[in-house]
Coordinates of C-alpha atoms in Angstrom, one line a residue:
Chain W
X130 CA -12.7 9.4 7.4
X131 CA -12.2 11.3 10.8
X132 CA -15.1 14.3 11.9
X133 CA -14.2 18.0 11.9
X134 CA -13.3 18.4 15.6
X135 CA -10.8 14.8 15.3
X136 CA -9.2 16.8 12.1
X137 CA -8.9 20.0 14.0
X138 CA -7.1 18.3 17.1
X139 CA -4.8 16.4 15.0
X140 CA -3.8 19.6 12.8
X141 CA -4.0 21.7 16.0
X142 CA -3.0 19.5 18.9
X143 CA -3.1 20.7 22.0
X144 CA -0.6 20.7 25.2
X145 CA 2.1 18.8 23.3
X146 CA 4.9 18.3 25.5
X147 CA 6.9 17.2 28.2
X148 CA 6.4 18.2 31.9
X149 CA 9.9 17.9 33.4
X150 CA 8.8 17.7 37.5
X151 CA 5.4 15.9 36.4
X152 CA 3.5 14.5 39.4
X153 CA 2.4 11.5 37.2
X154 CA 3.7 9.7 34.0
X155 CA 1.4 7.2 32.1
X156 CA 2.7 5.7 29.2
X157 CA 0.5 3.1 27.2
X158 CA 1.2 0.9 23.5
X159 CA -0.7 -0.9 21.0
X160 CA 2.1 -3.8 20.1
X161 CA -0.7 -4.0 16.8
X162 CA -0.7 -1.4 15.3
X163 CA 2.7 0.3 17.2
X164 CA 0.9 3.4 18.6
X165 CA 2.3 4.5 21.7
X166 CA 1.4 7.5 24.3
X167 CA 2.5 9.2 27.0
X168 CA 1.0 11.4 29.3
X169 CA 2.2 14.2 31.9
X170 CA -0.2 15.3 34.6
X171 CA 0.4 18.0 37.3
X172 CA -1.3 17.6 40.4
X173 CA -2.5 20.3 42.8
X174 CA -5.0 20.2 45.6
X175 CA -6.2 17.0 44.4
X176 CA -7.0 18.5 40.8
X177 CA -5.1 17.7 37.4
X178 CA -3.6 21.2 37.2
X179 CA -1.7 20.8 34.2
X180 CA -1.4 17.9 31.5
X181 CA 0.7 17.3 28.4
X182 CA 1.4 14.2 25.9
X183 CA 3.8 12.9 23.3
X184 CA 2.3 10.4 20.8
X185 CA 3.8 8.2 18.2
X186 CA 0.6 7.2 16.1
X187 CA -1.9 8.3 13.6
X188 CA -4.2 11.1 13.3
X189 CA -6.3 9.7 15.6
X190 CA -4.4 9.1 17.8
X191 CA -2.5 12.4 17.8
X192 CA -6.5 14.3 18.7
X193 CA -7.2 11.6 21.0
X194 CA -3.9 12.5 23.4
X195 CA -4.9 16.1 22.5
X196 CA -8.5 15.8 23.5
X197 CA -7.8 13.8 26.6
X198 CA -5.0 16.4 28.4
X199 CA -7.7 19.3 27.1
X200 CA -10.5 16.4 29.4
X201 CA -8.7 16.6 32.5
X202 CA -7.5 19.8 33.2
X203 CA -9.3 21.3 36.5
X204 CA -10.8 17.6 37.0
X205 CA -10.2 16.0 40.5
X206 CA -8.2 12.5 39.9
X207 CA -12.1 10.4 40.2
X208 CA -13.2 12.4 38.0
X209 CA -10.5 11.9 35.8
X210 CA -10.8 8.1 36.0
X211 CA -14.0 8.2 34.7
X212 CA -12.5 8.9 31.1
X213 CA -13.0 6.3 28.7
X214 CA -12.2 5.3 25.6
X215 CA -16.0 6.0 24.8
X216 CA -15.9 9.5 26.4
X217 CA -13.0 10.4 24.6
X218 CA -14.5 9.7 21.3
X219 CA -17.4 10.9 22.0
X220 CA -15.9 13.9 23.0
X221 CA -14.7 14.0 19.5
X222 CA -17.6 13.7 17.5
X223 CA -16.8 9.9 16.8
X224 CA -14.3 7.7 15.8
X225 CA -13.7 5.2 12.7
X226 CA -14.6 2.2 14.3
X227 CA -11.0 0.5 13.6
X228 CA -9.5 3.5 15.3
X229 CA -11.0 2.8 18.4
X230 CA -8.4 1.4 20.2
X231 CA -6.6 4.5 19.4
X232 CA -9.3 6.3 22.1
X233 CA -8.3 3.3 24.1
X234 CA -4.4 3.7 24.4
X235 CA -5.7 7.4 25.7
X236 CA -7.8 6.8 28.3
X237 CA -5.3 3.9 29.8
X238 CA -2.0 6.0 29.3
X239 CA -4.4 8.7 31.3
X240 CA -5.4 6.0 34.0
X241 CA -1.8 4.7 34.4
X242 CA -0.4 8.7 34.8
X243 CA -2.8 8.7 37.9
X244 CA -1.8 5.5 39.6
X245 CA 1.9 6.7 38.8
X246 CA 0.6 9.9 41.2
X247 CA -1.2 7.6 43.5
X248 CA 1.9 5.3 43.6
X249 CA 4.3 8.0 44.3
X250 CA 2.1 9.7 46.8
X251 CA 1.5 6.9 48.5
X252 CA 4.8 5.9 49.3
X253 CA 5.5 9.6 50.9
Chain E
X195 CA -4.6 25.4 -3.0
X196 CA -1.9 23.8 -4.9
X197 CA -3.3 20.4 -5.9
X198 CA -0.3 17.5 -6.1
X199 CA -1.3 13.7 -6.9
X200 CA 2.0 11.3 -6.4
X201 CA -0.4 8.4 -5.6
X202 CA 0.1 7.3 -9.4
X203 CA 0.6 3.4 -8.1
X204 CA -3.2 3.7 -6.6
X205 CA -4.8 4.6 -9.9
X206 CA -4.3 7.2 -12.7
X207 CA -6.4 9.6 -14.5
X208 CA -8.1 8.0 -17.7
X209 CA -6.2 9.1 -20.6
X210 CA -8.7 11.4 -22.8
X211 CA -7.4 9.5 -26.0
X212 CA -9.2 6.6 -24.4
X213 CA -11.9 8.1 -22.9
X214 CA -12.8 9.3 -26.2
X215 CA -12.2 5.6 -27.8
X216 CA -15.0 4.8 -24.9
X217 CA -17.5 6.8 -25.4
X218 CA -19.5 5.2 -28.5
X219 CA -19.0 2.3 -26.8
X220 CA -21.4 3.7 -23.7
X221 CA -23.5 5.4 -26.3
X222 CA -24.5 4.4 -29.7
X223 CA -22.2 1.5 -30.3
X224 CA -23.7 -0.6 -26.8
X225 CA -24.5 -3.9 -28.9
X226 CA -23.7 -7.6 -26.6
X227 CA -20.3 -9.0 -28.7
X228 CA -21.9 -12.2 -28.9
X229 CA -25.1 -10.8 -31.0
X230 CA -24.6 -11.5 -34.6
X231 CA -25.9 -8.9 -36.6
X232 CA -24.0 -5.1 -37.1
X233 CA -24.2 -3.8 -33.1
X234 CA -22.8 -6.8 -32.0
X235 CA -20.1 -7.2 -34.6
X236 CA -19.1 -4.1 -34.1
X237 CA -18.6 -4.2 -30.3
X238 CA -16.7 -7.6 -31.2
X239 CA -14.4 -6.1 -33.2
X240 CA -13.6 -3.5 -31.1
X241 CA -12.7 -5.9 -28.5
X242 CA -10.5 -7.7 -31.0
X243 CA -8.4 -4.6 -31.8
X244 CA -8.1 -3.6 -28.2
X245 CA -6.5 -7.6 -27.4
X246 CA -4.2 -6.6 -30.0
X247 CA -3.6 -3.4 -29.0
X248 CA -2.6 -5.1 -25.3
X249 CA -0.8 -7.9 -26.6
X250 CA 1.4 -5.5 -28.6
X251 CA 1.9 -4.0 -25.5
X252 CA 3.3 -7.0 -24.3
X253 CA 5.0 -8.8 -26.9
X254 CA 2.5 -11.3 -26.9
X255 CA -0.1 -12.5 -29.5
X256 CA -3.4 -11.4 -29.3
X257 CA -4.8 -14.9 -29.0
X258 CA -3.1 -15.0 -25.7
X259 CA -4.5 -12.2 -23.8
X260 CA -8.0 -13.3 -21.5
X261 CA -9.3 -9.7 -20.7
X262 CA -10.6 -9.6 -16.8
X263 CA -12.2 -7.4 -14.5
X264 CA -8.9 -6.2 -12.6
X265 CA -5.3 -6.8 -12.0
X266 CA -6.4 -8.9 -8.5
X267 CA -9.1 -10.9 -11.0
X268 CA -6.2 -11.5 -13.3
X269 CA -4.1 -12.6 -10.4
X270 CA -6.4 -14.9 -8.9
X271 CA -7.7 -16.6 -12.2
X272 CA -4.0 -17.3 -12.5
X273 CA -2.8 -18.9 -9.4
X274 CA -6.4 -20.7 -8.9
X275 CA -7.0 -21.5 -12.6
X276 CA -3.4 -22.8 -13.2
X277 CA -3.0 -25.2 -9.6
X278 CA -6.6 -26.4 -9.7
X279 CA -6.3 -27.5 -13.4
X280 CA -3.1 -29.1 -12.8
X281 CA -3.3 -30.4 -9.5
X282 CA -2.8 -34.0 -10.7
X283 CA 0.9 -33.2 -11.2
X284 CA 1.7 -31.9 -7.7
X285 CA 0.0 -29.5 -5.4
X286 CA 2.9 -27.2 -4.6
X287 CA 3.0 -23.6 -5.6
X288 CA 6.1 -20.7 -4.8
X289 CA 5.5 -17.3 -4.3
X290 CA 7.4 -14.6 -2.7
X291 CA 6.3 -12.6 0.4
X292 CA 6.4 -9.4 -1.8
X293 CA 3.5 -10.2 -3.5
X294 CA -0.2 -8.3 -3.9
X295 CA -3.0 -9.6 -1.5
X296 CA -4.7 -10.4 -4.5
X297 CA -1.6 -13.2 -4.7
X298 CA -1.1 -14.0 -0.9
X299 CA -4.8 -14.4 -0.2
X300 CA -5.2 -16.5 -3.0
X301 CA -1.9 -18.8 -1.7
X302 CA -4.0 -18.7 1.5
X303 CA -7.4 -20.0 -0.1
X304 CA -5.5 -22.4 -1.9
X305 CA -3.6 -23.9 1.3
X306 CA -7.1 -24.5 2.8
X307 CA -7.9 -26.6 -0.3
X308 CA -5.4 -29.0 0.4
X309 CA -2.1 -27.2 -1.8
X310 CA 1.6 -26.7 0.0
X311 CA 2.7 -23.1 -0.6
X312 CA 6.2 -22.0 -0.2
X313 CA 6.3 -18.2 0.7
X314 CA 9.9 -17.1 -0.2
X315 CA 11.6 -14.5 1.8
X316 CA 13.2 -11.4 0.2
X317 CA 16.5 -9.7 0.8
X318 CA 16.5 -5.5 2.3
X319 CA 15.8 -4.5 -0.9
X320 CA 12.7 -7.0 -1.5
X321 CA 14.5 -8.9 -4.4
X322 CA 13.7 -12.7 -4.2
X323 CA 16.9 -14.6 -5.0
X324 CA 16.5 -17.0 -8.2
X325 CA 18.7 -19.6 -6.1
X326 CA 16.0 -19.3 -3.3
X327 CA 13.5 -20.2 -5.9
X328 CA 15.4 -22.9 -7.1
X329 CA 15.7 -24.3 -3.7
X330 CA 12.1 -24.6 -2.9
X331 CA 11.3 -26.2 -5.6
X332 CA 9.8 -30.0 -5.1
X333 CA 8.9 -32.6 -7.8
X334 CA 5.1 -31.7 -6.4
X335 CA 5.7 -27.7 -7.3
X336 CA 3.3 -27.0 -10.7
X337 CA 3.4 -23.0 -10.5
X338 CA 5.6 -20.5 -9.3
X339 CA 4.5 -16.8 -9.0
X340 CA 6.6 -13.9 -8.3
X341 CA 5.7 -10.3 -8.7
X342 CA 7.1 -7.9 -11.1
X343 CA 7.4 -5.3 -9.5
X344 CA 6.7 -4.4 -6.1
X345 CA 3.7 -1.3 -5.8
X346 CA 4.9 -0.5 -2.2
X347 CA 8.7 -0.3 -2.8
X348 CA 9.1 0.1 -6.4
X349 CA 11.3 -2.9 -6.4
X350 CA 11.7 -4.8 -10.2
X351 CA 12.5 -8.6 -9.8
X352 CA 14.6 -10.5 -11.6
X353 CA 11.6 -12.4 -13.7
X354 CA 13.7 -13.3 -16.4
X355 CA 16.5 -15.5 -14.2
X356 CA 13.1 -16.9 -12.1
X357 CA 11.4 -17.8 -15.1
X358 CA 14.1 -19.6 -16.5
X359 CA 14.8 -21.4 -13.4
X360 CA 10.6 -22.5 -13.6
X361 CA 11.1 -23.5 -17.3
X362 CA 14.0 -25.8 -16.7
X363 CA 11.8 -27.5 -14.1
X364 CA 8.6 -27.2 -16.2
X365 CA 6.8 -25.5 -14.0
X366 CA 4.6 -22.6 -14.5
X367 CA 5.4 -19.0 -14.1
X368 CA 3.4 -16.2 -13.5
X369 CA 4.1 -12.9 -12.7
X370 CA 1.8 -10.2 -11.2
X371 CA 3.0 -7.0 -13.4
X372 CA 0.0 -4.7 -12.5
X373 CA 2.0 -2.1 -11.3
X374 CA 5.0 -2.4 -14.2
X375 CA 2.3 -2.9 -17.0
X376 CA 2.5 0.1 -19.7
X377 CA 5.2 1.9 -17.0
X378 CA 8.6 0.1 -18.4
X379 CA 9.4 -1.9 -21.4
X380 CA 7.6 -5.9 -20.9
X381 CA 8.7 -8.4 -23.6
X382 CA 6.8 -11.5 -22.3
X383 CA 9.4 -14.0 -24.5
X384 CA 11.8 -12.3 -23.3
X385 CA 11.3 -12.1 -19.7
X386 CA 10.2 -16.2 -20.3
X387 CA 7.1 -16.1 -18.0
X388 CA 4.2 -18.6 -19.4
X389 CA 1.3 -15.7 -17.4
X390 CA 1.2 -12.4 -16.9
X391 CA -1.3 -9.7 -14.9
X392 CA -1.8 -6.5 -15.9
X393 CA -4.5 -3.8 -15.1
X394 CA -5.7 -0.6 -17.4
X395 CA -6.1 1.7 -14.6
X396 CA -2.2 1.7 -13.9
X397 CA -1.3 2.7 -17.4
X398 CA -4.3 5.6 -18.1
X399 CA -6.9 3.2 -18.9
X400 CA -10.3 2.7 -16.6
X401 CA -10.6 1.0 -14.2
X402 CA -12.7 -2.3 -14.0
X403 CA -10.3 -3.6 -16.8
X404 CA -7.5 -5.9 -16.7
X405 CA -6.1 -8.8 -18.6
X406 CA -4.0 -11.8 -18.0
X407 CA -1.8 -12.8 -20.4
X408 CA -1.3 -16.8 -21.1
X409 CA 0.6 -18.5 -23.4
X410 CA -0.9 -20.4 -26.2
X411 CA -1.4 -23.9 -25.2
X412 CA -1.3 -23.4 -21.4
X413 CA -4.6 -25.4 -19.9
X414 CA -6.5 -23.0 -16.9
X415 CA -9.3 -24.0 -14.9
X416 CA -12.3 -21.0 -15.0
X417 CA -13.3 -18.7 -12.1
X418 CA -16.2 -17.8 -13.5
X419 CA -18.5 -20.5 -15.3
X420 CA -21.0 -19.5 -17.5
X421 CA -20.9 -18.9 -21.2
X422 CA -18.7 -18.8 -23.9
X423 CA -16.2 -14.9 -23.6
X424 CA -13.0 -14.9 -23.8
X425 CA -12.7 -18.1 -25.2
X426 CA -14.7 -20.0 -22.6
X427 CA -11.8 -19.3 -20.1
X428 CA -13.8 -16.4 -18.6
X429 CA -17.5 -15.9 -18.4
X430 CA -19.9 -12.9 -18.7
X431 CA -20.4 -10.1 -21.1
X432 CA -17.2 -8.6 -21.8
X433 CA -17.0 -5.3 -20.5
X434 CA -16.9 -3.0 -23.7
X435 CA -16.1 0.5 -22.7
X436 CA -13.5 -0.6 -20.2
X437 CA -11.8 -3.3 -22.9
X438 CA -11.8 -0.5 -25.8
X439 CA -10.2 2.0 -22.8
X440 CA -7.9 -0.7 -21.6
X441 CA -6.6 -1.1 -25.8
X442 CA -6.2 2.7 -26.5
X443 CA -4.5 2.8 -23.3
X444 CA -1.9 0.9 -24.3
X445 CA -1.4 1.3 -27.5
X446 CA -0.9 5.1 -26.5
X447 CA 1.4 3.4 -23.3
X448 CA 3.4 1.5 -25.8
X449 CA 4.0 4.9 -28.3
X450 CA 4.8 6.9 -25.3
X451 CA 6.5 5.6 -22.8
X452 CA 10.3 6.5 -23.6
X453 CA 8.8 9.8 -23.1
X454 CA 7.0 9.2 -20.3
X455 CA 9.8 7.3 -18.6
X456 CA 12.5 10.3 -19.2
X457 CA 10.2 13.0 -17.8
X458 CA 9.6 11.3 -14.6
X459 CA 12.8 9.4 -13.8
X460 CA 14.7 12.2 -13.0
X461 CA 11.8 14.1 -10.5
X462 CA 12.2 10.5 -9.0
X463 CA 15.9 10.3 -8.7
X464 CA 15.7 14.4 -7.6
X465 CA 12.9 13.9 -5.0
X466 CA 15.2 10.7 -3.7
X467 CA 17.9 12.6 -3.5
X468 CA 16.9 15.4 -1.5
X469 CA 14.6 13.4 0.7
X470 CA 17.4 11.6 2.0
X471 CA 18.9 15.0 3.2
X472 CA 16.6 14.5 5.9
X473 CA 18.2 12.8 9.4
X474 CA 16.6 9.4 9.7
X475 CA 14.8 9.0 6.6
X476 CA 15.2 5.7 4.7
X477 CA 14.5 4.9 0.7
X478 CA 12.8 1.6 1.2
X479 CA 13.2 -1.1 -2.1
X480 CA 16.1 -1.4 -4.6
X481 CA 18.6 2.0 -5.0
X482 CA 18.1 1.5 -9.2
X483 CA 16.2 -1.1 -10.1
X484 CA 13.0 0.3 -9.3
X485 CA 9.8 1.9 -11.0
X486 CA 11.2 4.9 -12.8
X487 CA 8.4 6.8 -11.2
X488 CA 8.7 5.3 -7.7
X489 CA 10.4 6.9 -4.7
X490 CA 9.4 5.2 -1.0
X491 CA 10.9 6.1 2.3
X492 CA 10.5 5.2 5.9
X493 CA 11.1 8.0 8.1
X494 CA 11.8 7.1 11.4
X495 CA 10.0 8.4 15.1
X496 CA 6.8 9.2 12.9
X497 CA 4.1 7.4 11.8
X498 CA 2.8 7.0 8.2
X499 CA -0.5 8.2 8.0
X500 CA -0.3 11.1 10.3
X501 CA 1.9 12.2 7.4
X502 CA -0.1 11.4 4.9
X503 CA -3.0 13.6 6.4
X504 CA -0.7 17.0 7.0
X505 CA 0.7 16.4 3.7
X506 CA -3.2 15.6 2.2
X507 CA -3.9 18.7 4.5
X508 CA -0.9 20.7 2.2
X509 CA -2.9 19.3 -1.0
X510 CA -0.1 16.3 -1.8
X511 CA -2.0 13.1 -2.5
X512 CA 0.7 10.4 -1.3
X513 CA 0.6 6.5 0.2
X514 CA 2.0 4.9 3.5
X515 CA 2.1 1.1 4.0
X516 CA 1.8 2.1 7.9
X517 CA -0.6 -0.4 10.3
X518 CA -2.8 2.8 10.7
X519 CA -3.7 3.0 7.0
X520 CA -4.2 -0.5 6.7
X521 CA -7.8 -2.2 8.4
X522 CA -6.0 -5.2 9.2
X523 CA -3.7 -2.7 12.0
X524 CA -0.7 -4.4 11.0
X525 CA 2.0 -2.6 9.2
X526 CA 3.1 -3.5 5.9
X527 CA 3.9 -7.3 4.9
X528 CA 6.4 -6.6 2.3
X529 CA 8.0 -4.1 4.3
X530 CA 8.4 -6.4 7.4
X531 CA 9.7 -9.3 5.1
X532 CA 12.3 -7.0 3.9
X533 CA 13.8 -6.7 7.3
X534 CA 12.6 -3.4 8.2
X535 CA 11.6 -3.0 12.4
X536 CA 8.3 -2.7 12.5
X537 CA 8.4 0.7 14.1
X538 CA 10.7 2.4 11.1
X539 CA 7.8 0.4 8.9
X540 CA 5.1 2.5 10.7
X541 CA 6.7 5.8 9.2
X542 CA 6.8 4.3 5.7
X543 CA 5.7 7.1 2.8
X544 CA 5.4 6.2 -0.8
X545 CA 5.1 9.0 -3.7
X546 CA 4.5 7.9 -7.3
X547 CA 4.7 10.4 -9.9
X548 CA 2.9 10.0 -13.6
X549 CA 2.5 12.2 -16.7
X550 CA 1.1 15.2 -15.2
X551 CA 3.9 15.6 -12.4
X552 CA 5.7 18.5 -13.1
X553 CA 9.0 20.2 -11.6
X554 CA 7.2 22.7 -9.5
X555 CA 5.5 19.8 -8.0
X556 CA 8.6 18.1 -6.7
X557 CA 10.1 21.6 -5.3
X558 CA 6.5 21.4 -3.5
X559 CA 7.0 18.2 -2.0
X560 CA 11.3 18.4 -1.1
X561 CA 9.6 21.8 0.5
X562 CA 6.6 20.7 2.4
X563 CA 7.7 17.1 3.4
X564 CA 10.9 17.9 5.7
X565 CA 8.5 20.6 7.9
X566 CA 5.5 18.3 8.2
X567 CA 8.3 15.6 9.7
X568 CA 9.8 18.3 11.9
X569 CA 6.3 19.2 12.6
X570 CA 5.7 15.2 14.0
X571 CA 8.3 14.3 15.4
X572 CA 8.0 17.3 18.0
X573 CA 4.9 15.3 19.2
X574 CA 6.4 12.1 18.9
X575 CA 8.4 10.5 21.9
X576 CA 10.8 9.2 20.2
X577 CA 12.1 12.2 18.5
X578 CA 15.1 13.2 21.3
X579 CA 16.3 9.9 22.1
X580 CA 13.4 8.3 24.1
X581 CA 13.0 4.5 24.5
X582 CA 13.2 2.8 21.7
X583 CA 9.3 2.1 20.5
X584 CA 9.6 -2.2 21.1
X585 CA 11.1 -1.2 24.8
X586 CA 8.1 0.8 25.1
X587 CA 5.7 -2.0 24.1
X588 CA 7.8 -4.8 25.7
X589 CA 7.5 -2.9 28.7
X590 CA 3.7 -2.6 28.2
X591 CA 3.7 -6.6 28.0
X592 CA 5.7 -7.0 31.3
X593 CA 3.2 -5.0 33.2

């Protein structure tokens, strides 16, 4: 069902975690299928520094958090906006078309942990 | 690796008793029932001894068993058959909310043709109170079907109070026993129930062979027109192979299934038992009266088939009634009408052991399982007292 790199991230995801002092926190749900994502980001010099992510959800799911902090690590905050549900599943050599949404709860749990930074910043 | 199937309520290895009762059947022995001379007679009578062979099964007589193409065709030719034929008596059928989507989307097919259906709730164990049944019943009712037992949860019903409380009414009853079928004692006089649906696959048969039971006298409208099988009630050449497969099947399901039931009851009651030694794991479905062979769980702050992939990944063949494993996204029906939040119901797990399951299997699993859950819920959120998963999505609503 799922290609060799989406097993590989789910078996052996990486930056699972929590980052304490994060400079942005996105979380994002599927009230469907009850998958839900958050992710950490660091922010230095305008660059996603560090990332991490804890996900309640399926296998898909579990390599799309993975592959998305492994995305934006070293990327400026544009660039990190760019991700997409389709980037991220491309990244992974596919998705099962029903899992989609999975790459979809990603990529907006990524876009909300940047306007969380953007919000806070801001308001400095 | 070690290899460990407890996915016995998806399908079971073909018995080689019956595989071997097949085989001239797919060779030399491939004459069309209906043909007249020796080839034909020959693949008739073998059909013959196999309805006998499933009707002893049963408790039934041999006259009274329709042989189908599955447990969901044998479902569907009974809630159809029975509320189309009789439909100038009322157009109201009861079922449960427990039942097979071979039953519910049936319901749902015959709503849209113009029938009432009553979909009866079920209590945290998923037993449908008789005195529910009894309630929902109007002079229009002409069929009530309620399953036997439940293939997610393991839960047996209490067909024999239900039927009773059909037959004072006179209304139909039918009961979907695919997945109880050749795995615990059936006595269709005794349990009162007027149909019953079974499939071969769930008692070591093949698969592409079920049967429905009907009581002699009982008037059903065809799914399948065409010619004269199974006594006009269902078209097509029989299915030979399967049918003969289907009758050794049970007739070796009927000599051995004291046996079968003491060696896996108590890997059942032992993996239950020190499952549950596990914080925040749930046995979902009735504490005893269950499939001997059935032990389900929800396991809370993980979801269902992320475990089912690690433990697939360990080489333990398991199911999950979790919205991920299903197309539809939505978690489990019967485990939502039970009660159970619909987050807890995304961690459901379900092992089902059969004839090959052996002790060293079960120390596998009581091993394996608790790590792959540690494993999880150290990604998961919800592990060390985050939101609670609806606060989560509420929240996601709000914004």
């Amino acid at each position: 069902m799922y290609s060799e790199l989406v097993m590989e991230h789910f078996t052996n995801p990486r930056n699972v975690g929590e980052i304490p002092d994060a400079d942005g926190i996105g979380t994002e749900g599927n009230p469907v299928c009850g998958d839900v994502m958050r992710i950490y980001i660091k922010v230095k010099d305008g660059r996603i520094s560090d990332a991490k992510f804890k996900t309640f959800g399926c296998g898909a799911a579990i390599a799309v958090s993975s592959m998305v902090t492994e995305m934006i690590k070293g990327k400026t905050l544009d660039e990190a906006l760019e991700i997409s549900k389709e980037t991220v599943a491309q990244a992974l050599g596919g998705l099962p078309p029903q899992k989609m949404h999975c790459s979809n709860i990603g990529a907006e749990a990524l876009h909300k942990a940047i306007e969380d930074y953007k919000q806070k910043h801001s308001s400095r | 690796m070690r290899k460990v199937y407890l996915d016995h309520v998806a399908t079971n290895p073909l018995h080689p008793e019956a595989l071997e009762a097949m085989l001239p059947y797919l060779k030399e022995n491939f004459g069309n029932p209906l043909s007249i001379y020796e080839l034909g007679l020959k693949a008739r009578e073998a059909i013959e001894d196999a309805r006998g062979k499933v009707a002893a099964l049963i408790n039934a007589n041999p006259q009274e068993i329709i042989f189908t193409s599955s447990g969901a065709e044998a479902n569907n030719f009974a809630l159809r058959g029975i509320a189309i034929a009789h439909q100038n008596k009322g157009n109201h059928i009861i079922v449960s909310r427990m039942e097979h989507h071979s039953i519910l989307n049936s319901a749902r097919f015959l709503e849209k043709s113009g029938f009432a259906v009553t979909y009866l709730p079920v209590d945290k164990y998923g037993t449908v109170n008789p005195e529910a049944v009894k309630k929902a019943i109007t002079k229009e009712t002409t069929l009530i079907s309620i399953i036997h037992a439940s293939p997610e949860v393991g839960t047996i019903e209490p067909i024999a109070d239900i039927a009773r409380v059909a037959k004072d009414r006179g209304i139909f009853f039918h009961t979907d026993a695919v997945a109880s079928t050749g795995n615990i004692p059936i006595d269709v006089n005794a349990l009162g129930v007027d149909l019953l649906s079974m499939a071969a696959h769930q008692f070591y048969g093949p698969k592409g062979a079920g049967a429905l039971y009907m009581k002699e006298g009982i008037r059903i409208t065809p799914l399948i027109y065409g010619g004269i099988q199974e006594g006009g009630r269902r078209a097509g050449t029989e299915n030979v192979p399967s049918i003969v497969g289907m009758g050794k099947a049970a007739e070796l399901a009927r000599k051995d299934m004291d046996r079968r039931i003491s060696h896996i009851k108590p890997m059942r009651d032992r993996i239950i038992k020190e499952l549950l030694k596990t914080d925040h794991i749930y046995l979902t479905g009735h504490p005893e009266n269950r499939l001997p062979g059935h032990a389900s769980f929800a396991v809370e702050y993980i979801e269902g088939e992320s475990m089912l992939l690690l433990l697939a990944g360990k080489g333990i063949y398991a199911a999950s009634g979790s919205a991920c494993t299903s197309k539809a996204l939505k978690a489990s029906p019967v485990l939502l009408s039970m009660g159970i939040p619909s987050n807890i119901a995304q961690g459901s797990v379900v092992f089902t052991l059969g004839e090959g399951t052996t002790e060293a299997d079960v120390d596998y699993l009581i091993e394996t399982l608790p790590q792959i859950i540690t494993r999880l819920r150290e990604i998961s959120p919800y592990g060390k007292g985050w939101d609670h998963p609806e606060d989560l999505l509420m929240q996601k609503e709000r914004t």
